[in-house]
Amino acid sequence: NDKALERKRLAKEKEAAEQARLFEIQNQMYEHQESLRRAAEEERLRKLKNAERQGQALADDNAVFEAKVHQRFLDARDKAERLAAEEAQRQAEKRRKADEDFKKSLVQQLAYEEGIRQRELQEKREIAARYRRDAEQFEADKRKEKEDAARKRKEAAAMLARQIEVKRMIDGGAAMTA
């Protein structure tokens, strides 16, 4: 009888040690998942900051470009006015013809430069929009990862609760048979 009790006691100790080992493994898995989650979050924040920096750099470049184009426009306008004043001093017929030719050329040049500026602005807007979309998608993916991690933690906790309940039932059944 003492030997039977000793065997039961050893079996319970062995089972308790196994449960403790399983609990430790689950705890290590949870800590590993948390470590991965923290690393992923840090990477996400780094990428987000980088995307914001790049977006700001594009905005800054765009402002500088617009200022240069505006200055070119002002310079071209000043030059046009100066040339027009010089032309006014020449003969009426030569002045009129030269003025018409110059104005046509200037309008074409300004239209050409404006077209270039508009194309460059559009390209920069598209790049900035793409960075915003990438950042938004990155945020959405991160939220999904957090939700998945939370769901997995809940599932792990439920599994642990089921294991504990089964162990209690086994312990209760073992106590009843003893």
Short mmCIF file of C-alpha atoms in Angstrom, two decimals:
data_model
loop_
_atom_site.label_atom_id
_atom_site.label_comp_id
_atom_site.label_asym_id
_atom_site.label_seq_id
_atom_site.Cartn_x
_atom_site.Cartn_y
_atom_site.Cartn_z
CA ASN A 1 0.00 0.00 0.00
CA ASP A 2 2.84 2.41 0.83
CA LYS A 3 4.50 1.50 -2.44
CA ALA A 4 1.28 2.26 -4.33
CA LEU A 5 0.99 5.61 -2.56
CA GLU A 6 4.64 6.34 -3.32
CA ARG A 7 4.09 5.47 -7.02
CA LYS A 8 1.06 7.76 -7.14
CA ARG A 9 2.99 10.54 -5.47
CA LEU A 10 5.89 10.11 -7.92
CA ALA A 11 3.46 10.05 -10.86
CA LYS A 12 1.83 13.28 -9.62
CA GLU A 13 5.22 14.92 -9.17
CA LYS A 14 6.25 13.82 -12.64
CA GLU A 15 2.99 15.18 -14.09
CA ALA A 16 3.41 18.46 -12.19
CA ALA A 17 6.99 18.78 -13.48
CA GLU A 18 5.75 18.11 -17.04
CA GLN A 19 3.01 20.74 -16.64
CA ALA A 20 5.58 23.23 -15.33
CA ARG A 21 7.85 22.44 -18.31
CA LEU A 22 4.95 22.94 -20.76
CA PHE A 23 4.04 26.20 -19.05
CA GLU A 24 7.66 27.38 -19.30
CA ILE A 25 7.76 26.48 -23.03
CA GLN A 26 4.53 28.40 -23.64
CA ASN A 27 5.91 31.34 -21.69
CA GLN A 28 9.11 31.30 -23.77
CA MET A 29 7.04 31.16 -26.98
CA TYR A 30 4.99 34.14 -25.82
CA GLU A 31 8.15 36.10 -24.95
CA HIS A 32 9.62 35.25 -28.36
CA GLN A 33 6.43 36.43 -30.10
CA GLU A 34 6.47 39.64 -28.08
CA SER A 35 10.11 40.19 -29.02
CA LEU A 36 9.26 39.71 -32.70
CA ARG A 37 6.30 42.06 -32.36
CA ARG A 38 8.46 44.74 -30.72
CA ALA A 39 11.10 44.40 -33.44
CA ALA A 40 8.43 44.62 -36.15
CA GLU A 41 6.94 47.70 -34.47
CA GLU A 42 10.34 49.37 -34.30
CA GLU A 43 10.92 48.58 -37.98
CA ARG A 44 7.47 49.95 -38.84
CA LEU A 45 8.20 53.18 -36.97
CA ARG A 46 11.58 53.48 -38.68
CA LYS A 47 10.00 53.01 -42.09
CA LEU A 48 7.22 55.45 -41.27
CA LYS A 49 9.71 58.11 -40.15
CA ASN A 50 11.76 57.50 -43.28
CA ALA A 51 8.67 57.84 -45.47
CA GLU A 52 7.74 61.08 -43.68
CA ARG A 53 11.28 62.41 -44.16
CA GLN A 54 11.18 61.55 -47.84
CA GLY A 55 7.75 63.14 -48.22
CA GLN A 56 8.99 66.30 -46.51
CA ALA A 57 12.10 66.35 -48.71
CA LEU A 58 9.89 66.08 -51.79
CA ALA A 59 7.70 68.92 -50.51
CA ASP A 60 10.80 71.03 -49.83
CA ASP A 61 12.20 70.27 -53.29
CA ASN A 62 8.85 71.18 -54.81
CA ALA A 63 8.80 74.54 -53.02
CA VAL A 64 12.36 75.33 -54.17
CA PHE A 65 11.49 74.30 -57.72
CA GLU A 66 8.37 76.50 -57.73
CA ALA A 67 10.40 79.45 -56.43
CA LYS A 68 12.99 78.95 -59.19
CA VAL A 69 10.31 78.72 -61.87
CA HIS A 70 8.64 81.85 -60.53
CA GLN A 71 11.98 83.68 -60.55
CA ARG A 72 12.58 82.52 -64.11
CA PHE A 73 9.17 83.82 -65.01
CA LEU A 74 9.94 87.18 -63.40
CA ASP A 75 13.33 87.31 -65.13
CA ALA A 76 11.75 86.43 -68.47
CA ARG A 77 9.07 89.08 -67.95
CA ASP A 78 11.71 91.69 -67.05
CA LYS A 79 13.72 90.72 -70.09
CA ALA A 80 10.61 90.92 -72.29
CA GLU A 81 9.80 94.38 -71.01
CA ARG A 82 13.37 95.58 -71.56
CA LEU A 83 13.47 94.20 -75.08
CA ALA A 84 10.09 95.71 -75.82
CA ALA A 85 11.34 99.14 -74.70
CA GLU A 86 14.42 98.85 -76.93
CA GLU A 87 12.25 97.82 -79.86
CA ALA A 88 10.02 100.87 -79.34
CA GLN A 89 12.97 103.09 -80.28
CA ARG A 90 13.38 101.52 -83.72
CA GLN A 91 11.37 102.20 -86.76
CA ALA A 92 7.67 101.59 -86.35
CA GLU A 93 7.55 98.80 -88.93
CA LYS A 94 10.65 96.97 -87.64
CA ARG A 95 9.53 97.47 -84.06
CA ARG A 96 6.08 96.01 -84.69
CA LYS A 97 7.44 92.95 -86.52
CA ALA A 98 10.22 92.29 -84.00
CA ASP A 99 7.79 92.79 -81.12
CA GLU A 100 5.32 90.31 -82.59
CA ASP A 101 8.05 87.74 -83.21
CA PHE A 102 9.45 88.17 -79.72
CA LYS A 103 6.08 87.92 -78.02
CA LYS A 104 5.25 84.73 -79.91
CA SER A 105 8.60 83.25 -78.91
CA LEU A 106 8.16 84.32 -75.30
CA VAL A 107 4.67 82.90 -75.09
CA GLN A 108 5.90 79.61 -76.53
CA GLN A 109 8.87 79.52 -74.15
CA LEU A 110 6.70 80.32 -71.13
CA ALA A 111 4.13 77.76 -72.24
CA TYR A 112 6.92 75.21 -72.70
CA GLU A 113 8.44 75.97 -69.27
CA GLU A 114 5.00 75.94 -67.68
CA GLY A 115 4.34 72.56 -69.29
CA ILE A 116 7.62 71.24 -67.92
CA ARG A 117 6.86 72.66 -64.49
CA GLN A 118 3.38 71.14 -64.49
CA ARG A 119 4.75 67.73 -65.53
CA GLU A 120 7.41 67.84 -62.81
CA LEU A 121 4.86 68.94 -60.21
CA GLN A 122 2.54 66.12 -61.25
CA GLU A 123 5.35 63.58 -60.99
CA LYS A 124 6.23 64.83 -57.51
CA ARG A 125 2.57 64.67 -56.45
CA GLU A 126 2.32 61.11 -57.73
CA ILE A 127 5.48 60.10 -55.87
CA ALA A 128 4.21 61.74 -52.67
CA ALA A 129 0.83 60.02 -53.11
CA ARG A 130 2.57 56.68 -53.60
CA TYR A 131 4.59 57.20 -50.41
CA ARG A 132 1.38 58.06 -48.55
CA ARG A 133 -0.35 54.95 -49.93
CA ASP A 134 2.65 52.80 -48.97
CA ALA A 135 2.65 54.27 -45.46
CA GLU A 136 -1.12 53.69 -45.12
CA GLN A 137 -0.78 50.11 -46.36
CA PHE A 138 2.10 49.59 -43.96
CA GLU A 139 -0.07 50.88 -41.09
CA ALA A 140 -2.95 48.59 -42.14
CA ASP A 141 -0.60 45.59 -42.29
CA LYS A 142 0.77 46.46 -38.87
CA ARG A 143 -2.73 46.69 -37.39
CA LYS A 144 -3.55 43.27 -38.90
CA GLU A 145 -0.35 41.83 -37.40
CA LYS A 146 -1.29 43.24 -33.97
CA GLU A 147 -4.81 41.79 -34.27
CA ASP A 148 -3.38 38.41 -35.30
CA ALA A 149 -0.91 38.49 -32.39
CA ALA A 150 -3.71 39.36 -29.94
CA ARG A 151 -5.88 36.56 -31.36
CA LYS A 152 -2.98 34.09 -31.02
CA ARG A 153 -2.37 35.18 -27.41
CA LYS A 154 -6.07 34.65 -26.64
CA GLU A 155 -5.97 31.23 -28.29
CA ALA A 156 -2.84 30.32 -26.29
CA ALA A 157 -4.51 31.48 -23.07
CA ALA A 158 -7.65 29.48 -23.91
CA MET A 159 -5.52 26.41 -24.68
CA LEU A 160 -3.70 26.83 -21.36
CA ALA A 161 -7.02 27.19 -19.54
CA ARG A 162 -8.29 23.99 -21.23
CA GLN A 163 -5.12 22.17 -20.22
CA ILE A 164 -5.48 23.36 -16.63
CA GLU A 165 -9.14 22.31 -16.61
CA VAL A 166 -8.22 18.86 -18.00
CA LYS A 167 -5.49 18.55 -15.38
CA ARG A 168 -7.98 19.48 -12.63
CA MET A 169 -10.43 16.94 -13.98
CA ILE A 170 -7.65 14.31 -14.07
CA ASP A 171 -6.50 15.27 -10.58
CA GLY A 172 -10.11 15.20 -9.37
CA GLY A 173 -10.68 11.80 -10.98
CA ALA A 174 -7.42 10.50 -9.54
CA ALA A 175 -8.41 11.75 -6.09
CA MET A 176 -11.78 10.04 -6.35
CA THR A 177 -10.19 6.71 -7.33
CA ALA A 178 -7.57 6.95 -4.61
#
